[in-house]
Amino acid sequence: MTRRTKTFRLAAVAATSALVLAACGGGDDDGGSDDSSTPSRSDGVLTVGMLLPQTGSLAFLGPPEFAGVDLAIQEINEAGGVLGEDVVGIKADSGDTDSGIAAAETDKLLDADSDVIVGAASSGVSMTVVDKIMSAGSVMFSPANTSTDFDNGDFADPDLYFRTAPSDILQGAVMANLLIEDGKQNVAILARQDAYGETLAEEISKGLEAAGSTVAATVFYGENAQSYDSQVAEIAESKPDAVVLVAFEETTTIVPQLVSANVGPQTVSTYFVDGNTADYSADLPAGTLAGTKGTIPGAEAAGDFRERLLTIDPSLTDFAYAGESYDATIVSALAAITADSDAGDKIAEEIPGVTEGGTTCTSFAECADLLADGEDIDYDGVSGPIELGETGSPTAASIGIYQYGPDNTYAAVNYISGTI
C-alpha cells in the first residue's frame, strides 16, 4: 500500500545541509562551458538524441528511460510537433564507465545533428562526454545524474547542462532519515569507490551522525573488484543493526556474500539506493530480499503514465527514471517553442523559464497552447514540479521509498517531497 506525506522535515541533517524539506555518481568538476565560444546551429527540426544505457551496469535503467523519451516524442508530434515539424529521436548506448563507449556513441548523436541529448544515466559517464556535447552547442539533459559535482565549480554557472533528477544530497538525507525512523543506531555502509558511492555514503553518514546514530563502518570496493570478501568481512565485524548497500549490478554477487557472513537481509536490515533498487526475481533465491528497503529519486509513476509507457514498450516491468526522461524531452520541446529555434544554445536559455513562474500546465499540448496565446508557462511534469534552478538542477523533487517482497521485486510504500 502506498501512503503519501505532505512534507518531510529533515531534522537529521538540518545542521549540516542546505536541504530544507522533504537522488547515479560522477567524477571531477572541470566540465563547464564557455558560452561565448558555443556554436549556435539550427536546421528547423528538433532532434533529440538518447544517450542511455543499453549495456553495462545500469542497463536495467535503459528500457524505462528510452520509453520515456519515445513517449514524449510521440505525444509532442501528435500535438503538432515543434516549429511546425515532427521531433526526431535517435538512440545510442551510453554503456558505463568500464566500457567507455559513450564518447563514440555521442559522436554518432552529434553527427546526426542532435540539438538535445537526453542522458546519460550515470553521472560518471556524463562527465566523460559533457564537454564534447556542450562544445558542439547541444543541450545535455540527464534524467538520472545525481552527483553533487553538477552543482559545483564550473557547472554552477549557466550552461548547456541540465537534469531532472535531484542531487544525492536529497537521497542521502532521505535514506538517513529512513534509517533513523526505523530505529537503526549502528549502521554499516558498503559502497562503490566512485563519486556516486562516495557521495551517497558521505551524505547518509552526515544525516545519521547529526541525529546521534553511529556509523559502524564505511567500506568501499573498487568498481572493477573481482572479490568482495574482505569488504564483507569488515562489514560483518562492525556488528551493524543495518547495512546500506550503495551498488550497481554487482549487488547480485555481494548480497549472497553478505548472507554467508550472517549480515544478509534476513539477519540484518538491509537498504538499497537508486543504483541497485531493481527486480531481482530471476537473480536471487526467493525470499532473499524480503523486507529490504530502497530509495529512488522521482515521484510515483501514475497509473495512466505507466499505461502510456506500456504502449511504447509492453515488456516494461521497471519504471525508474521514465518520468524524468519524459519530462526532460517535454521541457526541451517547450523551450524550443519559446526560443523559436531548435538550436541547443537557444533552447538552453529558455529551459529554466518554462519550468517556473508562469501559468501551470501539465502536458505538452496544454503548455504549447498557452505559449501560442503568448502566456508564460510553468510546466509541472510526471516526475514532479521540476523547478530548475540557476545551476540547471531541480530545486524541488521527490524520493520514493520502496520495499521488497518474498519474490525479490519491490513496490512503493511512500514518497517524500521537498526542496533543496
Tab-separated table of C-alpha atoms in Angstrom:
chain	number	residue	atom	x	y	z
A	1	MET	CA	0.000	0.000	0.000
A	2	THR	CA	1.296	3.439	-0.896
A	3	ARG	CA	0.917	6.327	1.501
A	4	ARG	CA	1.880	9.944	0.937
A	5	THR	CA	3.292	12.604	3.200
A	6	LYS	CA	2.722	16.315	2.745
A	7	THR	CA	6.251	17.346	3.717
A	8	PHE	CA	9.413	15.782	5.038
A	9	ARG	CA	11.268	17.550	7.818
A	10	LEU	CA	14.912	16.577	7.742
A	11	ALA	CA	15.792	17.010	11.394
A	12	ALA	CA	18.739	14.720	10.951
A	13	VAL	CA	20.516	16.996	8.518
A	14	ALA	CA	19.260	20.450	9.401
A	15	ALA	CA	22.606	21.426	10.899
A	16	THR	CA	24.753	20.017	8.141
A	17	SER	CA	22.951	20.664	4.859
A	18	ALA	CA	21.221	23.392	2.904
A	19	LEU	CA	18.313	20.985	2.492
A	20	VAL	CA	15.100	22.429	3.878
A	21	LEU	CA	12.408	19.773	3.464
A	22	ALA	CA	11.301	16.632	2.340
A	23	ALA	CA	18.922	11.463	-5.870
A	24	CYS	CA	23.837	7.575	-10.262
A	25	GLY	CA	27.684	9.202	-9.451
A	26	GLY	CA	30.264	11.431	-11.103
A	27	GLY	CA	33.850	12.495	-11.470
A	28	ASP	CA	35.781	15.744	-11.461
A	29	ASP	CA	34.078	19.099	-11.976
A	30	ASP	CA	36.024	20.600	-14.836
A	31	GLY	CA	33.286	20.246	-17.439
A	32	GLY	CA	31.865	23.780	-17.645
A	33	SER	CA	31.355	25.642	-20.851
A	34	ASP	CA	32.326	29.000	-22.256
A	35	ASP	CA	29.072	30.359	-23.669
A	36	SER	CA	30.924	32.885	-25.837
A	37	SER	CA	32.509	30.080	-27.858
A	38	THR	CA	29.477	27.794	-28.059
A	39	PRO	CA	28.271	27.432	-31.650
A	40	SER	CA	24.627	28.114	-32.485
A	41	ARG	CA	23.165	25.814	-35.123
A	42	SER	CA	19.645	25.207	-36.369
A	43	ASP	CA	18.136	23.165	-39.187
A	44	GLY	CA	14.485	23.726	-38.285
A	45	VAL	CA	13.953	20.230	-36.861
A	46	LEU	CA	14.251	19.464	-33.147
A	47	THR	CA	16.369	16.319	-32.935
A	48	VAL	CA	16.544	14.544	-29.576
A	49	GLY	CA	19.418	12.132	-29.066
A	50	MET	CA	19.198	9.450	-26.388
A	51	LEU	CA	22.479	8.555	-24.683
A	52	LEU	CA	21.095	5.914	-22.341
A	53	PRO	CA	22.274	2.510	-21.075
A	54	GLN	CA	21.555	-0.437	-23.329
A	55	THR	CA	24.555	-2.319	-21.903
A	56	GLY	CA	26.657	-2.150	-18.753
A	57	SER	CA	26.000	-1.966	-15.031
A	58	LEU	CA	22.960	0.305	-15.358
A	59	ALA	CA	21.385	-1.414	-18.354
A	60	PHE	CA	18.270	-2.154	-16.297
A	61	LEU	CA	17.540	1.592	-16.307
A	62	GLY	CA	17.653	1.828	-20.086
A	63	PRO	CA	14.223	0.456	-21.080
A	64	PRO	CA	12.120	2.852	-18.951
A	65	GLU	CA	14.328	5.808	-19.883
A	66	PHE	CA	14.137	5.110	-23.631
A	67	ALA	CA	10.393	4.557	-23.298
A	68	GLY	CA	10.000	7.878	-21.510
A	69	VAL	CA	11.717	9.792	-24.311
A	70	ASP	CA	9.891	7.871	-27.055
A	71	LEU	CA	6.529	8.512	-25.394
A	72	ALA	CA	7.258	12.221	-25.087
A	73	ILE	CA	8.270	12.473	-28.748
A	74	GLN	CA	5.125	10.612	-29.798
A	75	GLU	CA	2.875	12.907	-27.782
A	76	ILE	CA	4.688	16.049	-28.956
A	77	ASN	CA	4.256	15.038	-32.585
A	78	GLU	CA	0.609	14.106	-32.066
A	79	ALA	CA	0.086	17.639	-30.730
A	80	GLY	CA	1.634	19.287	-33.799
A	81	GLY	CA	5.367	18.912	-33.181
A	82	VAL	CA	7.800	21.772	-32.659
A	83	LEU	CA	8.194	24.725	-35.032
A	84	GLY	CA	5.843	23.039	-37.475
A	85	GLU	CA	7.938	19.882	-37.762
A	86	ASP	CA	7.900	16.464	-36.096
A	87	VAL	CA	10.535	15.925	-33.429
A	88	VAL	CA	13.104	13.279	-34.412
A	89	GLY	CA	14.553	10.802	-31.911
A	90	ILE	CA	17.863	8.956	-32.247
A	91	LYS	CA	19.093	6.221	-29.884
A	92	ALA	CA	22.628	5.491	-28.679
A	93	ASP	CA	24.135	3.305	-25.963
A	94	SER	CA	25.878	5.113	-23.111
A	95	GLY	CA	27.292	1.859	-21.709
A	96	ASP	CA	29.088	2.525	-18.439
A	97	THR	CA	32.424	3.912	-17.300
A	98	ASP	CA	34.036	0.480	-17.734
A	99	SER	CA	33.041	0.048	-21.368
A	100	GLY	CA	33.965	3.603	-22.344
A	101	ILE	CA	31.713	3.575	-25.405
A	102	ALA	CA	29.876	6.803	-24.582
A	103	ALA	CA	32.290	9.068	-26.486
A	104	ALA	CA	31.858	7.232	-29.795
A	105	GLU	CA	28.110	6.945	-29.282
A	106	THR	CA	27.957	10.673	-28.531
A	107	ASP	CA	29.741	11.384	-31.812
A	108	LYS	CA	27.014	9.400	-33.566
A	109	LEU	CA	24.335	11.578	-31.984
A	110	LEU	CA	26.141	14.812	-32.749
A	111	ASP	CA	26.775	13.750	-36.336
A	112	ALA	CA	23.003	13.301	-36.613
A	113	ASP	CA	22.551	16.940	-35.554
A	114	SER	CA	21.088	16.224	-32.113
A	115	ASP	CA	20.025	19.536	-30.607
A	116	VAL	CA	19.304	17.953	-27.216
A	117	ILE	CA	20.854	14.772	-25.836
A	118	VAL	CA	18.859	13.098	-23.075
A	119	GLY	CA	21.385	11.253	-20.910
A	120	ALA	CA	23.499	9.853	-19.634
A	121	ALA	CA	22.059	7.880	-16.712
A	122	SER	CA	25.391	7.564	-14.896
A	123	SER	CA	26.987	10.786	-13.724
A	124	GLY	CA	30.381	9.200	-14.278
A	125	VAL	CA	29.537	8.601	-17.931
A	126	SER	CA	28.108	12.101	-18.278
A	127	MET	CA	31.358	13.570	-17.022
A	128	THR	CA	33.240	11.864	-19.861
A	129	VAL	CA	31.155	13.452	-22.621
A	130	VAL	CA	29.643	16.662	-21.227
A	131	ASP	CA	32.410	18.871	-22.664
A	132	LYS	CA	32.044	17.240	-26.097
A	133	ILE	CA	28.277	17.803	-26.123
A	134	MET	CA	28.326	21.381	-24.876
A	135	SER	CA	31.209	22.337	-27.150
A	136	ALA	CA	29.086	21.199	-30.074
A	137	GLY	CA	26.334	23.588	-28.969
A	138	SER	CA	23.908	20.850	-27.928
A	139	VAL	CA	21.981	20.586	-24.677
A	140	MET	CA	22.835	17.696	-22.347
A	141	PHE	CA	19.749	16.880	-20.281
A	142	SER	CA	20.184	13.947	-17.906
A	143	PRO	CA	17.200	12.157	-16.385
A	144	ALA	CA	19.254	10.362	-13.739
A	145	ASN	CA	22.510	12.169	-12.855
A	146	THR	CA	22.558	12.704	-9.102
A	147	SER	CA	26.188	13.648	-8.427
A	148	THR	CA	26.644	16.804	-6.367
A	149	ASP	CA	29.503	17.754	-8.741
A	150	PHE	CA	26.988	19.128	-11.219
A	151	ASP	CA	26.038	21.910	-8.811
A	152	ASN	CA	29.626	22.904	-8.049
A	153	GLY	CA	32.550	24.554	-9.794
A	154	ASP	CA	32.087	25.375	-13.472
A	155	PHE	CA	28.707	23.638	-13.504
A	156	ALA	CA	27.313	26.232	-11.092
A	157	ASP	CA	27.299	28.746	-13.972
A	158	PRO	CA	24.519	28.727	-16.577
A	159	ASP	CA	25.487	26.479	-19.487
A	160	LEU	CA	24.043	23.693	-21.645
A	161	TYR	CA	23.807	21.038	-18.917
A	162	PHE	CA	20.511	20.262	-17.153
A	163	ARG	CA	18.998	17.390	-15.216
A	164	THR	CA	15.576	16.352	-13.951
A	165	ALA	CA	16.961	14.141	-11.153
A	166	PRO	CA	17.777	15.759	-7.805
A	167	SER	CA	21.207	15.820	-6.212
A	168	ASP	CA	22.340	12.974	-3.949
A	169	ILE	CA	22.138	15.457	-1.098
A	170	LEU	CA	18.419	14.761	-1.081
A	171	GLN	CA	18.609	10.975	-1.475
A	172	GLY	CA	21.283	10.730	1.206
A	173	ALA	CA	19.195	12.772	3.620
A	174	VAL	CA	16.062	10.722	2.941
A	175	MET	CA	17.984	7.473	3.456
A	176	ALA	CA	19.444	8.733	6.729
A	177	ASN	CA	16.019	9.708	7.991
A	178	LEU	CA	14.547	6.385	6.886
A	179	LEU	CA	17.190	4.570	8.935
A	180	ILE	CA	16.516	6.807	11.919
A	181	GLU	CA	12.755	6.310	11.651
A	182	ASP	CA	13.389	2.556	11.571
A	183	GLY	CA	15.338	2.860	14.828
A	184	LYS	CA	18.772	1.986	13.438
A	185	GLN	CA	21.615	3.095	15.695
A	186	ASN	CA	24.687	1.297	14.333
A	187	VAL	CA	24.689	1.419	10.539
A	188	ALA	CA	27.313	-0.032	8.200
A	189	ILE	CA	27.663	1.334	4.657
A	190	LEU	CA	29.150	-0.755	1.838
A	191	ALA	CA	29.615	1.347	-1.285
A	192	ARG	CA	31.267	1.576	-4.679
A	193	GLN	CA	34.517	3.548	-4.596
A	194	ASP	CA	33.470	6.136	-7.139
A	195	ALA	CA	31.894	9.560	-6.925
A	196	TYR	CA	28.413	8.037	-6.728
A	197	GLY	CA	29.192	5.688	-3.850
A	198	GLU	CA	31.438	8.108	-2.006
A	199	THR	CA	28.959	10.988	-2.220
A	200	LEU	CA	25.968	8.957	-1.107
A	201	ALA	CA	27.927	7.357	1.721
A	202	GLU	CA	29.017	10.785	2.899
A	203	GLU	CA	25.509	12.261	2.781
A	204	ILE	CA	23.984	9.264	4.576
A	205	SER	CA	26.683	9.436	7.236
A	206	LYS	CA	26.084	13.148	7.775
A	207	GLY	CA	22.418	12.585	8.432
A	208	LEU	CA	22.953	9.641	10.756
A	209	GLU	CA	25.607	11.351	12.822
A	210	ALA	CA	23.608	14.581	13.070
A	211	ALA	CA	20.771	12.543	14.598
A	212	GLY	CA	23.038	10.780	17.060
A	213	SER	CA	23.267	7.431	15.309
A	214	THR	CA	26.602	5.673	14.839
A	215	VAL	CA	28.154	4.774	11.501
A	216	ALA	CA	29.609	1.392	12.430
A	217	ALA	CA	31.728	1.172	9.271
A	218	THR	CA	32.019	2.779	5.854
A	219	VAL	CA	33.638	0.309	3.487
A	220	PHE	CA	34.385	0.934	-0.191
A	221	TYR	CA	35.138	-1.512	-3.004
A	222	GLY	CA	36.637	-0.834	-6.419
A	223	GLU	CA	34.429	-0.506	-9.478
A	224	ASN	CA	36.205	-3.474	-11.065
A	225	ALA	CA	36.584	-5.563	-7.904
A	226	GLN	CA	36.873	-9.292	-8.545
A	227	SER	CA	36.082	-10.184	-4.942
A	228	TYR	CA	34.269	-8.559	-2.047
A	229	ASP	CA	35.446	-10.971	0.678
A	230	SER	CA	37.481	-8.501	2.721
A	231	GLN	CA	34.864	-5.761	2.491
A	232	VAL	CA	32.045	-8.079	3.531
A	233	ALA	CA	34.167	-9.353	6.428
A	234	GLU	CA	34.733	-5.781	7.582
A	235	ILE	CA	31.008	-5.099	7.477
A	236	ALA	CA	30.308	-8.247	9.500
A	237	GLU	CA	32.968	-7.359	12.081
A	238	SER	CA	31.287	-3.998	12.727
A	239	LYS	CA	28.191	-5.836	14.030
A	240	PRO	CA	25.695	-3.419	12.478
A	241	ASP	CA	21.969	-3.272	13.043
A	242	ALA	CA	21.540	-2.161	9.414
A	243	VAL	CA	23.523	-2.358	6.178
A	244	VAL	CA	23.221	0.181	3.371
A	245	LEU	CA	24.481	-1.179	0.053
A	246	VAL	CA	25.330	1.537	-2.496
A	247	ALA	CA	25.918	-0.544	-5.612
A	248	PHE	CA	25.012	-1.321	-9.204
A	249	GLU	CA	24.603	-4.775	-10.804
A	250	GLU	CA	27.279	-6.252	-8.520
A	251	THR	CA	24.503	-6.423	-5.920
A	252	THR	CA	23.728	-9.937	-7.159
A	253	THR	CA	27.223	-11.033	-6.099
A	254	ILE	CA	27.528	-9.032	-2.894
A	255	VAL	CA	24.192	-9.999	-1.319
A	256	PRO	CA	24.926	-13.765	-1.261
A	257	GLN	CA	28.279	-12.988	0.377
A	258	LEU	CA	26.539	-10.863	2.995
A	259	VAL	CA	24.164	-13.760	3.609
A	260	SER	CA	27.086	-16.168	4.068
A	261	ALA	CA	28.669	-13.764	6.561
A	262	ASN	CA	25.411	-13.599	8.566
A	263	VAL	CA	24.797	-9.954	7.707
A	264	GLY	CA	22.375	-10.587	4.854
A	265	PRO	CA	18.880	-9.111	4.579
A	266	GLN	CA	17.208	-11.821	6.633
A	267	THR	CA	19.651	-11.304	9.515
A	268	VAL	CA	20.378	-7.571	9.381
A	269	SER	CA	18.034	-4.920	7.986
A	270	THR	CA	19.271	-4.017	4.501
A	271	TYR	CA	18.785	-0.880	2.414
A	272	PHE	CA	19.437	-0.178	-1.282
A	273	VAL	CA	19.645	3.063	-3.283
A	274	ASP	CA	18.669	4.007	-6.837
A	275	GLY	CA	21.682	2.271	-8.402
A	276	ASN	CA	20.560	-1.153	-7.187
A	277	THR	CA	16.865	-0.997	-6.366
A	278	ALA	CA	15.847	-3.333	-9.169
A	279	ASP	CA	13.962	-6.545	-9.903
A	280	TYR	CA	15.996	-9.499	-8.613
A	281	SER	CA	13.313	-12.164	-9.014
A	282	ALA	CA	15.456	-14.021	-11.552
A	283	ASP	CA	18.797	-13.425	-9.813
A	284	LEU	CA	18.418	-14.365	-6.152
A	285	PRO	CA	16.616	-17.182	-4.291
A	286	ALA	CA	13.043	-16.366	-3.353
A	287	GLY	CA	12.802	-14.553	-0.037
A	288	THR	CA	16.391	-13.289	-0.044
A	289	LEU	CA	15.402	-9.621	-0.126
A	290	ALA	CA	12.068	-9.762	1.700
A	291	GLY	CA	11.791	-6.621	3.837
A	292	THR	CA	14.743	-4.848	2.211
A	293	LYS	CA	14.051	-1.178	1.534
A	294	GLY	CA	15.343	1.082	-1.236
A	295	THR	CA	15.199	4.686	-2.377
A	296	ILE	CA	14.781	6.028	-5.913
A	297	PRO	CA	14.524	9.707	-6.836
A	298	GLY	CA	11.307	10.666	-8.550
A	299	ALA	CA	7.604	10.922	-7.956
A	300	GLU	CA	5.263	7.985	-8.305
A	301	ALA	CA	4.674	6.936	-11.907
A	302	ALA	CA	0.922	7.361	-12.070
A	303	GLY	CA	-1.190	4.563	-13.471
A	304	ASP	CA	-2.132	6.384	-16.666
A	305	PHE	CA	1.505	7.294	-17.320
A	306	ARG	CA	2.537	3.666	-16.878
A	307	GLU	CA	-0.187	2.595	-19.290
A	308	ARG	CA	1.083	5.085	-21.857
A	309	LEU	CA	4.651	3.831	-21.381
A	310	LEU	CA	3.498	0.267	-21.914
A	311	THR	CA	2.126	1.224	-25.325
A	312	ILE	CA	5.718	2.155	-26.202
A	313	ASP	CA	7.369	-0.872	-24.576
A	314	PRO	CA	4.919	-3.590	-23.421
A	315	SER	CA	7.763	-5.518	-21.764
A	316	LEU	CA	8.471	-2.827	-19.147
A	317	THR	CA	8.475	-4.021	-15.556
A	318	ASP	CA	10.617	-1.221	-14.091
A	319	PHE	CA	9.663	2.438	-14.440
A	320	ALA	CA	12.600	4.126	-12.687
A	321	TYR	CA	13.557	7.447	-14.313
A	322	ALA	CA	10.939	7.058	-17.053
A	323	GLY	CA	9.212	10.187	-15.791
A	324	GLU	CA	12.444	12.157	-15.632
A	325	SER	CA	13.302	11.114	-19.212
A	326	TYR	CA	9.856	12.065	-20.436
A	327	ASP	CA	9.985	15.433	-18.683
A	328	ALA	CA	13.467	16.279	-19.995
A	329	THR	CA	12.121	15.805	-23.522
A	330	ILE	CA	8.910	17.780	-22.956
A	331	VAL	CA	10.792	20.664	-21.312
A	332	SER	CA	13.269	20.786	-24.201
A	333	ALA	CA	10.458	20.920	-26.760
A	334	LEU	CA	8.647	23.694	-24.882
A	335	ALA	CA	11.904	25.639	-24.597
A	336	ALA	CA	12.434	25.290	-28.355
A	337	ILE	CA	8.974	26.744	-28.986
A	338	THR	CA	9.679	29.598	-26.589
A	339	ALA	CA	13.035	30.262	-28.276
A	340	ASP	CA	11.504	29.858	-31.744
A	341	SER	CA	14.592	27.816	-32.557
A	342	ASP	CA	15.867	24.257	-32.394
A	343	ALA	CA	19.443	25.439	-31.729
A	344	GLY	CA	20.790	23.976	-28.491
A	345	ASP	CA	22.112	27.239	-27.090
A	346	LYS	CA	18.784	28.987	-27.713
A	347	ILE	CA	16.875	26.107	-26.117
A	348	ALA	CA	19.162	26.214	-23.084
A	349	GLU	CA	18.362	29.853	-22.481
A	350	GLU	CA	14.657	29.055	-22.193
A	351	ILE	CA	14.722	25.747	-20.292
A	352	PRO	CA	14.651	27.149	-16.716
A	353	GLY	CA	11.897	29.627	-17.564
A	354	VAL	CA	9.395	27.057	-18.838
A	355	THR	CA	9.632	25.179	-15.511
A	356	GLU	CA	8.766	28.037	-13.170
A	357	GLY	CA	6.960	31.306	-12.664
A	358	GLY	CA	4.134	31.153	-15.195
A	359	THR	CA	0.755	29.517	-15.679
A	360	THR	CA	0.903	25.917	-14.507
A	361	CYS	CA	0.410	23.283	-17.196
A	362	THR	CA	0.979	19.534	-17.103
A	363	SER	CA	1.133	18.312	-20.704
A	364	PHE	CA	2.926	19.342	-23.863
A	365	ALA	CA	-0.325	20.104	-25.672
A	366	GLU	CA	-1.662	22.256	-22.853
A	367	CYS	CA	1.622	24.134	-22.442
A	368	ALA	CA	2.064	24.625	-26.197
A	369	ASP	CA	-1.427	26.140	-26.431
A	370	LEU	CA	-0.568	28.585	-23.656
A	371	LEU	CA	2.646	29.563	-25.424
A	372	ALA	CA	0.706	30.102	-28.649
A	373	ASP	CA	-1.512	32.515	-26.717
A	374	GLY	CA	1.557	34.433	-25.570
A	375	GLU	CA	1.464	33.220	-21.975
A	376	ASP	CA	4.412	32.398	-19.739
A	377	ILE	CA	4.263	28.784	-18.538
A	378	ASP	CA	5.306	26.650	-15.584
A	379	TYR	CA	5.461	23.015	-16.699
A	380	ASP	CA	4.882	20.542	-13.870
A	381	GLY	CA	5.786	17.088	-15.082
A	382	VAL	CA	5.083	13.469	-14.336
A	383	SER	CA	8.300	13.332	-12.269
A	384	GLY	CA	7.305	16.271	-10.068
A	385	PRO	CA	7.345	20.063	-10.123
A	386	ILE	CA	10.861	20.169	-11.722
A	387	GLU	CA	11.551	23.881	-10.921
A	388	LEU	CA	15.039	24.032	-12.440
A	389	GLY	CA	17.359	26.433	-10.616
A	390	GLU	CA	20.302	28.513	-11.764
A	391	THR	CA	22.622	25.504	-11.945
A	392	GLY	CA	20.207	23.566	-14.159
A	393	SER	CA	19.219	21.175	-11.363
A	394	PRO	CA	15.818	20.701	-9.718
A	395	THR	CA	15.164	22.809	-6.651
A	396	ALA	CA	12.133	20.689	-5.740
A	397	ALA	CA	11.862	16.920	-6.079
A	398	SER	CA	10.553	13.665	-4.645
A	399	ILE	CA	12.211	10.481	-3.423
A	400	GLY	CA	10.335	7.192	-3.484
A	401	ILE	CA	10.777	4.641	-0.715
A	402	TYR	CA	10.294	1.030	-1.793
A	403	GLN	CA	10.169	-2.345	-0.061
A	404	TYR	CA	10.911	-5.843	-1.375
A	405	GLY	CA	8.526	-8.759	-1.061
A	406	PRO	CA	9.268	-12.503	-0.945
A	407	ASP	CA	9.569	-12.632	-4.740
A	408	ASN	CA	12.526	-10.178	-4.713
A	409	THR	CA	10.542	-7.494	-6.507
A	410	TYR	CA	9.815	-4.119	-4.945
A	411	ALA	CA	6.823	-1.855	-4.522
A	412	ALA	CA	6.420	1.749	-3.387
A	413	VAL	CA	5.451	2.401	0.230
A	414	ASN	CA	5.985	6.164	0.450
A	415	TYR	CA	7.022	9.277	-1.455
A	416	ILE	CA	8.915	12.118	0.202
A	417	SER	CA	8.673	15.598	-1.348
A	418	GLY	CA	10.916	18.513	-0.616
A	419	THR	CA	13.242	21.273	-1.769
A	420	ILE	CA	16.986	21.657	-1.962
